[in-house]
Coordinates of C-alpha atoms in Angstrom, one line a residue:
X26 CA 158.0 191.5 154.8
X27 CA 155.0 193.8 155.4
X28 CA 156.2 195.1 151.5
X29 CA 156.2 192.1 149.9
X30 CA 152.8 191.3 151.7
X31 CA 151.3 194.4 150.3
X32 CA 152.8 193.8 146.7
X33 CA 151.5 190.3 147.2
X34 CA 148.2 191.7 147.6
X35 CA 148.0 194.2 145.0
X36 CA 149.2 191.7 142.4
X37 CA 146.2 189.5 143.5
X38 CA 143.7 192.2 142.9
X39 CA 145.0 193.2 139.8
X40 CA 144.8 189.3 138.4
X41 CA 141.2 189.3 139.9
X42 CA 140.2 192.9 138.5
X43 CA 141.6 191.4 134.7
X44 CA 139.8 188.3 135.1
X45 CA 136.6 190.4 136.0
X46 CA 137.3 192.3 132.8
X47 CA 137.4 189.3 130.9
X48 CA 134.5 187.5 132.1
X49 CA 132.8 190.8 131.7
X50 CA 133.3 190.9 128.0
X51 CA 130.1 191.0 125.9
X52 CA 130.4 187.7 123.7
X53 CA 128.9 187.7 120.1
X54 CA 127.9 184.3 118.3
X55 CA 129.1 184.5 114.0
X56 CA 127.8 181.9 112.2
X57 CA 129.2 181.8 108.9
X58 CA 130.2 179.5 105.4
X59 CA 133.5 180.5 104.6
X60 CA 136.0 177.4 104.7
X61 CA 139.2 176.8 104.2
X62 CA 141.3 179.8 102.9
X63 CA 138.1 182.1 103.5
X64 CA 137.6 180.6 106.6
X65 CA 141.1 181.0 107.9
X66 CA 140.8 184.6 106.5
X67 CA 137.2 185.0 108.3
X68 CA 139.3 183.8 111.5
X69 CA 142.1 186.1 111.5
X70 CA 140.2 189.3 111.4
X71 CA 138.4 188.1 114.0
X72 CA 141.1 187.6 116.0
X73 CA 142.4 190.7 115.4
X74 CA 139.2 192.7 116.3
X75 CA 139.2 190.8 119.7
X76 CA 142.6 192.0 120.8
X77 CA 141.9 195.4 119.7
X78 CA 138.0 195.0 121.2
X79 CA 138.8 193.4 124.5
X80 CA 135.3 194.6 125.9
X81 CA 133.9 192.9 123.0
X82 CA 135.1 188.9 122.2
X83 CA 133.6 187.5 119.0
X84 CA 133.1 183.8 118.2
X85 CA 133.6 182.5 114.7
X86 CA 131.7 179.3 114.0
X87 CA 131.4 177.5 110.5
X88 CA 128.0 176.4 109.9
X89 CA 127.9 174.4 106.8
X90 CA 127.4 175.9 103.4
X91 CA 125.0 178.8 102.8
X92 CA 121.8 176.7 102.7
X93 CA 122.7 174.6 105.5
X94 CA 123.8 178.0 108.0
X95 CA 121.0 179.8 106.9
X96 CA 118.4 176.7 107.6
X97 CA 120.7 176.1 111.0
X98 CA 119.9 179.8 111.4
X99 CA 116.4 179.9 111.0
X100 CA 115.8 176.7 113.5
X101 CA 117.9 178.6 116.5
X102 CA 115.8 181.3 116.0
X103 CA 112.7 179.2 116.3
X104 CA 114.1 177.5 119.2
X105 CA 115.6 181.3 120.9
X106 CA 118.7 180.4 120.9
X107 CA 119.6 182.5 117.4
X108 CA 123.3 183.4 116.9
X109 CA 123.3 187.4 117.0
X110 CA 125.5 187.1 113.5
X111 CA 123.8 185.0 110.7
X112 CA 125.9 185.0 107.1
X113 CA 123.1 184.7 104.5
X114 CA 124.0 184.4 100.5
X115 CA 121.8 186.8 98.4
X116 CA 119.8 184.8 97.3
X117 CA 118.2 184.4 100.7
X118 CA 117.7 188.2 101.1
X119 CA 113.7 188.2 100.6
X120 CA 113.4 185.6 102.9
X121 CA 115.2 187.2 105.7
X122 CA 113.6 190.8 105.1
X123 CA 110.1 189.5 105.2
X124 CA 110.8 186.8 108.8
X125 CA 108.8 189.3 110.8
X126 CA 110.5 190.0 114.1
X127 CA 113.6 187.8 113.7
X128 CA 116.0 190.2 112.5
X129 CA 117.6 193.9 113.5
X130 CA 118.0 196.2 110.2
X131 CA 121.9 197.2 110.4
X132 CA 121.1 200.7 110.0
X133 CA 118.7 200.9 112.5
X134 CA 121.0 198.8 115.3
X135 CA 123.6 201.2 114.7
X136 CA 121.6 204.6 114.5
X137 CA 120.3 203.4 117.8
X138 CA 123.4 202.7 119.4
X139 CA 124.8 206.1 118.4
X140 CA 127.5 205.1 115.8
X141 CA 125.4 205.0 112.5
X142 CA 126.9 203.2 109.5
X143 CA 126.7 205.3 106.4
X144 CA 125.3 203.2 103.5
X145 CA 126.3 206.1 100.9
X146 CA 129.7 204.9 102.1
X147 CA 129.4 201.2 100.1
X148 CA 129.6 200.7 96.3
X149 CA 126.2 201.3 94.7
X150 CA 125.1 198.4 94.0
X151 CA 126.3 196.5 96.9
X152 CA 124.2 199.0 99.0
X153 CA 121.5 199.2 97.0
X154 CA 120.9 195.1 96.9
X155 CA 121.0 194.9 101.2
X156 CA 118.9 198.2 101.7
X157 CA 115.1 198.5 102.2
X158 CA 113.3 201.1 99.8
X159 CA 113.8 203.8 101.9
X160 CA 117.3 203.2 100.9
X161 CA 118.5 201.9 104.6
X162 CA 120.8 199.0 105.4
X163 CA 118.9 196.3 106.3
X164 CA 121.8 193.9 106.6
X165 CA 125.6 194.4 106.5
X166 CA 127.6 193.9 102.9
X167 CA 130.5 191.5 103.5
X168 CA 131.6 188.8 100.3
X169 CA 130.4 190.1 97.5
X170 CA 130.8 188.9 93.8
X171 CA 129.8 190.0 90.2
X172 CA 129.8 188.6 86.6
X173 CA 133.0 189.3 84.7
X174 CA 134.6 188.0 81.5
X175 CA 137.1 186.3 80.8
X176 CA 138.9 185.7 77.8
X177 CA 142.1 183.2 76.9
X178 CA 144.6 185.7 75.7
X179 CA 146.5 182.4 73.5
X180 CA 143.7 181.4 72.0
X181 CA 142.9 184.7 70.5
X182 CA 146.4 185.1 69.2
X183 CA 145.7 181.6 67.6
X184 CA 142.5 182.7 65.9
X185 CA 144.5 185.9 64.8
X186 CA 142.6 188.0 67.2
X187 CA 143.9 190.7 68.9
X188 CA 144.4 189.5 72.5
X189 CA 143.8 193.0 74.3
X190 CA 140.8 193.7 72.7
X191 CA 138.1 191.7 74.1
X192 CA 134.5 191.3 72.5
X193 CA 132.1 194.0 74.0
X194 CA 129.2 193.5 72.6
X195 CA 127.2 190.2 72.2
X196 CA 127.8 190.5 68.1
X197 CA 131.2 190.7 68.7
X198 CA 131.6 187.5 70.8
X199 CA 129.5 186.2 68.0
X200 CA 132.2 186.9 65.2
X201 CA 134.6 185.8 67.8
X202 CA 133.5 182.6 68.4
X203 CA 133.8 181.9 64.6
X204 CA 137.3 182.7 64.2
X205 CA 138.2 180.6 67.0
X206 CA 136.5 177.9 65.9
X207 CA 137.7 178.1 62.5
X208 CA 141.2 178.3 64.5
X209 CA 140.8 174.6 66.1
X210 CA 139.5 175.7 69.3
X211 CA 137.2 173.4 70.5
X212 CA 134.9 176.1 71.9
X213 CA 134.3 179.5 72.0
X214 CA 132.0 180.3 75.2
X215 CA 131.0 179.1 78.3
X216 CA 129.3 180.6 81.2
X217 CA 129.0 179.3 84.8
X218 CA 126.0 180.3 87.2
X219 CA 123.5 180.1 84.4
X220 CA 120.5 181.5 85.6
X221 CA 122.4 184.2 87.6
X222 CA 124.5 185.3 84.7
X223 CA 122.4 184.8 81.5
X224 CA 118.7 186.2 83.1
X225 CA 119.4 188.2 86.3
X226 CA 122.7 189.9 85.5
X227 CA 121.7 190.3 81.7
X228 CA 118.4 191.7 82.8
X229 CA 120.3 194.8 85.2
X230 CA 123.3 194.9 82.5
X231 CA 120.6 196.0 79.7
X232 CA 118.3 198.0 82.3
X233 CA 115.3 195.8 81.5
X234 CA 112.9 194.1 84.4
X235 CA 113.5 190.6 85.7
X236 CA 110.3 191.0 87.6
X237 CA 107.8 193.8 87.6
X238 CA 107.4 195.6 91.1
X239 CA 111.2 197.0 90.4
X240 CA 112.6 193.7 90.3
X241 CA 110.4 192.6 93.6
X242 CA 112.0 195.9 95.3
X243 CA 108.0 197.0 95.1
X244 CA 106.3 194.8 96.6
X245 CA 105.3 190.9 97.4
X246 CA 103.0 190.8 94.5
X247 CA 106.2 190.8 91.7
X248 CA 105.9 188.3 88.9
X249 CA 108.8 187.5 86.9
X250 CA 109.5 189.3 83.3
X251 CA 111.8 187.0 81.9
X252 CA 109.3 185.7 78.8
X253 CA 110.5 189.5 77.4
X254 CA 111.5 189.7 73.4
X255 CA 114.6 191.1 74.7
X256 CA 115.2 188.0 76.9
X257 CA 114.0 185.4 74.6
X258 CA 116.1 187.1 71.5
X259 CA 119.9 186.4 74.3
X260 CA 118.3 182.8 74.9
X261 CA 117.6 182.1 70.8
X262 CA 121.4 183.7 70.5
X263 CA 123.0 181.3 72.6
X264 CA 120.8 178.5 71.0
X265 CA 122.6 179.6 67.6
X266 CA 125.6 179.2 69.1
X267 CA 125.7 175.7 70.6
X268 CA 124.2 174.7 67.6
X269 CA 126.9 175.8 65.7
X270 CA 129.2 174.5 68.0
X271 CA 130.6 177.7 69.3
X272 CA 128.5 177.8 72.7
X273 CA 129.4 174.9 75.0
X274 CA 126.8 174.6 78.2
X275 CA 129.0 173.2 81.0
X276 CA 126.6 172.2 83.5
X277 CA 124.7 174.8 86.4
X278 CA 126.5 176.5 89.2
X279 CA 130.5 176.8 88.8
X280 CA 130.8 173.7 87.4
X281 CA 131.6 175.3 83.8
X282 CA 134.6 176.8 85.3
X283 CA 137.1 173.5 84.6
X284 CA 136.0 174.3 80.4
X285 CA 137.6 177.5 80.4
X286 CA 140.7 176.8 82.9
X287 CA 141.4 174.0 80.8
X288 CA 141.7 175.2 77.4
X289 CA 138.5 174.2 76.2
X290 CA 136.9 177.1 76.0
X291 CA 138.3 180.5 74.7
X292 CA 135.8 182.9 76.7
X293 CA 133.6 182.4 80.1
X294 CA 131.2 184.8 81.6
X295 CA 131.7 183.7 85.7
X296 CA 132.3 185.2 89.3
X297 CA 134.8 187.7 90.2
X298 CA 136.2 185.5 92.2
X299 CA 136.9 182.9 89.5
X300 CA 140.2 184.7 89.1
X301 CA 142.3 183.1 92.0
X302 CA 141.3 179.7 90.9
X303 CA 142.5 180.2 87.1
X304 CA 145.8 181.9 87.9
X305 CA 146.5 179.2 90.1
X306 CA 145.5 176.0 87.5
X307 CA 145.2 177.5 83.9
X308 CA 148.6 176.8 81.6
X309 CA 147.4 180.5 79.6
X310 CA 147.4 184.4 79.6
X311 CA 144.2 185.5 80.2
X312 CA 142.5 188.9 80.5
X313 CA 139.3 190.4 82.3
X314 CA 136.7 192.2 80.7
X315 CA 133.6 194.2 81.2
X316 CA 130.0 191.6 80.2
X317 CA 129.0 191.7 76.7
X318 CA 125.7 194.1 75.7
X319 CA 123.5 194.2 72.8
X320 CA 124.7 197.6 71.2
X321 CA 121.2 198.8 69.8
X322 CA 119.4 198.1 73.6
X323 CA 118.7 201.6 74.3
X324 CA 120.6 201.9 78.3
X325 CA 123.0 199.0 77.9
X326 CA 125.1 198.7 79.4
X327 CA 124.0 199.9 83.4
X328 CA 125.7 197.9 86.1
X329 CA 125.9 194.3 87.3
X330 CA 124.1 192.8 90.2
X331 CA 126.0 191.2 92.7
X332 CA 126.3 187.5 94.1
X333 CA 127.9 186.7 97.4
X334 CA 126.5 187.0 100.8
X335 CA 126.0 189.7 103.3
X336 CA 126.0 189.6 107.6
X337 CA 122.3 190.1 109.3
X338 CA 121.5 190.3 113.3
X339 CA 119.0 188.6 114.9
X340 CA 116.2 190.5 117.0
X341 CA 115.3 190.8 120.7
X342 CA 119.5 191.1 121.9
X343 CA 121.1 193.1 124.3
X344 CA 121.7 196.7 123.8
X345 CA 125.3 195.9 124.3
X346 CA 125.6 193.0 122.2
X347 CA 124.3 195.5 119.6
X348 CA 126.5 197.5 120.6
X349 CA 129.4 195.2 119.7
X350 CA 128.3 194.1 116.5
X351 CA 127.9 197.7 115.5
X352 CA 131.7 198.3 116.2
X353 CA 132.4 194.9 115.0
X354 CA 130.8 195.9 111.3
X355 CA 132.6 199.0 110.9
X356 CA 136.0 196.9 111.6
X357 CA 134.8 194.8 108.7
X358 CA 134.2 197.8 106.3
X359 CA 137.5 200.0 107.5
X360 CA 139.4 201.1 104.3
X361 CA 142.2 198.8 106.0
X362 CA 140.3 195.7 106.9
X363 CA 137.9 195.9 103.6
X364 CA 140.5 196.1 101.0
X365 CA 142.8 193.2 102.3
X366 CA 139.6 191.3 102.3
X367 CA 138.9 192.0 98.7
X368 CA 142.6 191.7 97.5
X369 CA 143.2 188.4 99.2
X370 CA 140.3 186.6 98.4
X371 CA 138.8 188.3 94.8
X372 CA 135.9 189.4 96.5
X373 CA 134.8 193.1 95.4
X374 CA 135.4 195.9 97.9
X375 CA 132.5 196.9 99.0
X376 CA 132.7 200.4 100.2
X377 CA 134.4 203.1 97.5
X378 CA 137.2 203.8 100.4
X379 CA 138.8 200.2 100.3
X380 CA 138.5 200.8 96.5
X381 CA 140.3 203.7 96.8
X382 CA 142.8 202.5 99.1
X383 CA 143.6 199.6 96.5
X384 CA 143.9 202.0 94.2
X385 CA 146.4 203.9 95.4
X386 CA 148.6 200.6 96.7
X387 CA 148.4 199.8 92.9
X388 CA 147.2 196.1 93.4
X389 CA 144.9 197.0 90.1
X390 CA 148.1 198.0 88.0
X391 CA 150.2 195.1 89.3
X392 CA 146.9 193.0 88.5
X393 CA 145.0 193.7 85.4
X394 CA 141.5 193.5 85.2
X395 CA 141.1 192.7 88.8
X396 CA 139.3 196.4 88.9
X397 CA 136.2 195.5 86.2
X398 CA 133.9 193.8 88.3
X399 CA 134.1 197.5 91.1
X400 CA 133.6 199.6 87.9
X401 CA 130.8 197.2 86.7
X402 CA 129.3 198.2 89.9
X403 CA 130.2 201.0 90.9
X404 CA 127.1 202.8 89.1
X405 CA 124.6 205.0 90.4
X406 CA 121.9 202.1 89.8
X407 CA 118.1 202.0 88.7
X408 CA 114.8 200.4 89.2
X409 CA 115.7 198.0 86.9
X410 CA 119.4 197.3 87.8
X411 CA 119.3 197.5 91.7
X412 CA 118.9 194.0 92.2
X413 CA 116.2 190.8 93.3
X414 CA 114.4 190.6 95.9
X415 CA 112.1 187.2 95.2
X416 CA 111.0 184.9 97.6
X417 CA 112.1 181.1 97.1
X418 CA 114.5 183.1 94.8
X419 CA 116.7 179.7 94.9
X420 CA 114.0 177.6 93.7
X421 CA 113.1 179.8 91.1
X422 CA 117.1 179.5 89.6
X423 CA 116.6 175.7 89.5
X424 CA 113.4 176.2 87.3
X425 CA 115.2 178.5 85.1
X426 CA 119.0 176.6 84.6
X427 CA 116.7 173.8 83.9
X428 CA 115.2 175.6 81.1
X429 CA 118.1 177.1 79.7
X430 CA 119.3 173.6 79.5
X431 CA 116.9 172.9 77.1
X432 CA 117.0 176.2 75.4
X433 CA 120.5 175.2 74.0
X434 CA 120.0 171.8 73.1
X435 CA 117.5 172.4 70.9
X436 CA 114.9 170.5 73.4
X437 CA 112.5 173.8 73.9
X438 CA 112.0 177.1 71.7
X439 CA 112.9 180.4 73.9
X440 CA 109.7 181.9 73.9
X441 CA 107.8 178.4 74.9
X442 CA 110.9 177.8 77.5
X443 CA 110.8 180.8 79.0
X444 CA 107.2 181.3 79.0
X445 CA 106.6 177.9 81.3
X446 CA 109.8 179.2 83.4
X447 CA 108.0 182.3 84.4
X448 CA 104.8 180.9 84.5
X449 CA 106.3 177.6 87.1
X450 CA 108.2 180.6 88.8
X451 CA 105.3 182.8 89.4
X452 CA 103.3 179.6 91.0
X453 CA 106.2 180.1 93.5
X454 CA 105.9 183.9 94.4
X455 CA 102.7 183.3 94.7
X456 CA 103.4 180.9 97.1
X457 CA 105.5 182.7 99.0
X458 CA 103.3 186.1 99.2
X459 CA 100.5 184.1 100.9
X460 CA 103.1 182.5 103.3
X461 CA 104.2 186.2 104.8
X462 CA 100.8 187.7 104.5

C-alpha cells in the first residue's frame, strides 16, 4: 500500500511538473495571409516546430489578405496589443522600415539573442530586397515570387515555331507574335501584374533606375525614373503590339492569367507561382523561360526583383519571445523546411541551401523550368536591380497600371503617359517623406 501511495504520488508530481512546463511555454502571436492550400501549408509547419519547440508554442492566425493583415497590424500596434509576427507583402516594405519604434530588425533580434541569422545565407536578391543599406536583415524572407515566362509549347508547333526555343529578347517575341498570329492564334502575349512586371521588373532586368536614390534604397527623397527613353521605347513596343493585335492587355493584377491558361494567348510574362495553377487547368504543353531583354541595352539582362511577402517583429517584446521567434525563423529557412516550402507551393527558395537541396532531389529535372525564376535571382545584384523601397508603393502601382492601360489602347502617347505617371507618383513620395519626417 505504502508503494502504491508513493507511486500515486510521484505520478501526481510528474502530471503537475508537465503541466508547469506547458503553461511555462513562451507563446508567439503569427499573423499571416496565406489561405487555403498555403494556409494549411503555413499550419503544418507550424505544428511541426511546436512539437519539436515545446518551450516555444506558436499561434497561426489568418488575418485577411495582405492589405487587410498589414492594416489589422498597424492598428494592434497603435492599440499595444501588436502580434510579435506580422506577414507583410513587399510592397509594404517602406512603410514598415520607416514606422519608427514599431518594429525589431531580424538581424539585430537574433545577433542579440546570440543565434545570428546569416543574410549571405539567402538568394541575392531576396536578401538584398528585406535588408537595410548596411546590408542587414531588417525583416525575415518567407514567400517569395518573380517574373517568369511562359510560353504554350502547341501553339508554337502550330505557328511552325520551334517549341524549346523560347523568344529571349523583346525582338524576338516581336517576330513571334507574328507567326502566331499568322498561325490563327488569337493572341500572342499577355502579361499579368502590369506595373510590377512591365516598369519595376523591366527596370532591374535592364539595370536601369526606377527611381533615383538607388531605386529609394538612398534615401526618402527618391522620385520615380520611369519617364526614361528606355522605358517609354518598352511602353511604345507594347502599344505596336496591341495595335496590331498581337499584344492582348488582360486587365491588372493576375487577372490576365485565365488568357494564357485558356489558349488565348500563346506567351505570358507572370509570377512564379503561376505554374501550379496552369498545370492544374491548362489542356497544353507549356514551357518556362528566362524574361525577354532588349539585346543592344548595355547590362541586360541583371536579375529580377521579387514579389511575395516577408515576416517582421514587432518592437518592445520579451527577450524570450525574441528568443523564440529567432529559433522559429531559422526552422523556416532550414535546407529541409525551405525547400518543401518552395516545391509544394511554387514559391522560390529563398536561401541557396534549399536550392541546393532541390537540386540534388532532382525536383528541377523531374520539372522543367521550375528552376528559372532561382537563376533569375540568384545574381549578385546592383544599385539598380536590388529592388523598391517607395513609400505608398501600392498607390503608386494603381497610377501606373492605369496608365499602361491607356498606353496600349492608343488613349495616351508613352512619353505624355508616363510623364503624368511619374509626375502623380512623385506628388505621392512627397507625401510620404513629409509624413516620416
Amino acid at each position: 500500500m505504502r508503494s502504491h501511495r508513493l507511486a500515486l504520488v510521484a505520478a501526481s508530481l510528474l502530471t503537475a511538473f508537465a503541466a508547469t512546463s506547458a503553461n511555462a511555454a513562451t507563446e508567439i502571436q503569427f499573423w499571416h495571409s496565406m489561405e487555403g492550400a498555403l494556409g494549411d501549408r503555413v499550419n503544418e509547419i507550424v505544428n511541426d516546430f511546436n512539437k519539436k519547440n515545446p518551450d516555444y508554442q506558436v499561434k497561426a492566425v489568418y488575418k485577411g489578405n495582405y492589405g487587410e493583415s498589414m492594416n489589422a497590424g498597424i492598428a494592434a500596434f497603435r492599440a499595444g496589443n501588436a502580434p510579435d509576427i506580422l506577414q507583410v507583402f513587399e510592397v509594404g516594405t517602406a512603410t514598415m522600415m520607416y514606422a519608427k519604434g514599431a518594429i525589431k530588425p531580424v538581424q539585430q533580434m537574433s545577433e542579440e539573442v546570440g543565434d545570428p541569422i546569416n543574410p549571405k545565407d539567402f538568394i541575392g536578391a531576396v536578401a538584398g530586397y528585406y535588408s537595410s543599406p548596411d546590408g542587414k536583415l531588417v525583416s525575415m524572407p518567407f514567400n517569395s515570387s518573380t517574373v517568369v515566362f511562359y510560353y504554350n509549347k502547341d501553339a508554337f508547333q502550330k505557328a511552325g515555331l520551334d517549341p524549346e526555343k523560347p523568344p529571349k529578347t523583346w525582338e524576338e517575341l516581336a517576330a513571334d507574335t507574328k507567326k502566331l498570329k499568322a498561325a490563327g492564334v488569337e493572341c500572342g502575349y499577355t502579361t499579368s501584374w502590369p506595373s510590377w512586371t512591365q516598369l519595376e521588373t523591366f527596370s532591374a532586368w535592364h539595370n536601369v533606375p526606377y527611381a533615383t536614390k538607388d531605386n529609394g534604397f538612398g534615401g526618402l527623397d527618391a522620385r520615380l525614373a520611369i519617364d526614361s527613353p528606355l522605358h517609354v521605347r518598352h511602353m511604345e513596343f507594347l502599344a505596336n503590339l496591341a495595335k496590331d493585335g498581337e499584344f492582348m492587355y488582360g486587365g491588372r493584377g493576375d487577372d490576365p492569367n485565365a488568357l494564357f491558361i485558356s489558349g488565348k494567348c500563346a506567351m505570358i510574362t507572370g509570377s512564379s507561382g503561376l505554374r501550379a495553377n496552369i498545370m492544374k487547368n491548362a489542356k497544353f504543353k507549356f514551357g518556362i523561360s528566362t524574361l525577354p531583354y532588349y539585346s543592344d541595352v548595355k547590362g541586360a539582362p541583371q536579375n529580377t526583383i521579387i514579389g511575395g511577402a516577408s515576416l517582421w517583429v514587432f518592437g518592445n517584446k520579451k527577450p524570450d519571445t525574441y528568443k523564440g521567434v529567432t529559433k522559429f525563423f531559422k526552422y523556416l529557412s532550414s535546407p529541409e523546411v525551405a525547400a518543401k516550402w518552395h516545391q509544394q507551393t511554387g514559391y522560390v527558395p529563398v536561401t541557396k541551401a534549399a536550392y541546393e537541396l532541390t537540386q540534388k532531389q532532382g525536383f528541377y529535372d523531374q520539372n522543367p523550368g521550375t528552376d528559372v525564376g532561382v537563376k533569375q535571382l540568384n545574381v549578385e545584384t546592383t544599385a539598380q536591380s536590388r529592388g523598391v523601397r517607395l513609400g505608398y508603393l501600392p498607390q503608386i502601382r494603381e497610377i501606373e497600371d492605369a496608365t499602361i492601360e491607356q498606353i496600349v489602347s492608343g488613349k495616351v502617347g508613352a512619353q505624355a503617359g508616363l510623364k503624368d505617371a511619374a509626375k502623380r507618383g512623385n506628388d505621392l513620395l512627397e507625401k510620404f517623406e513629409k509624413s516620416v519626417k
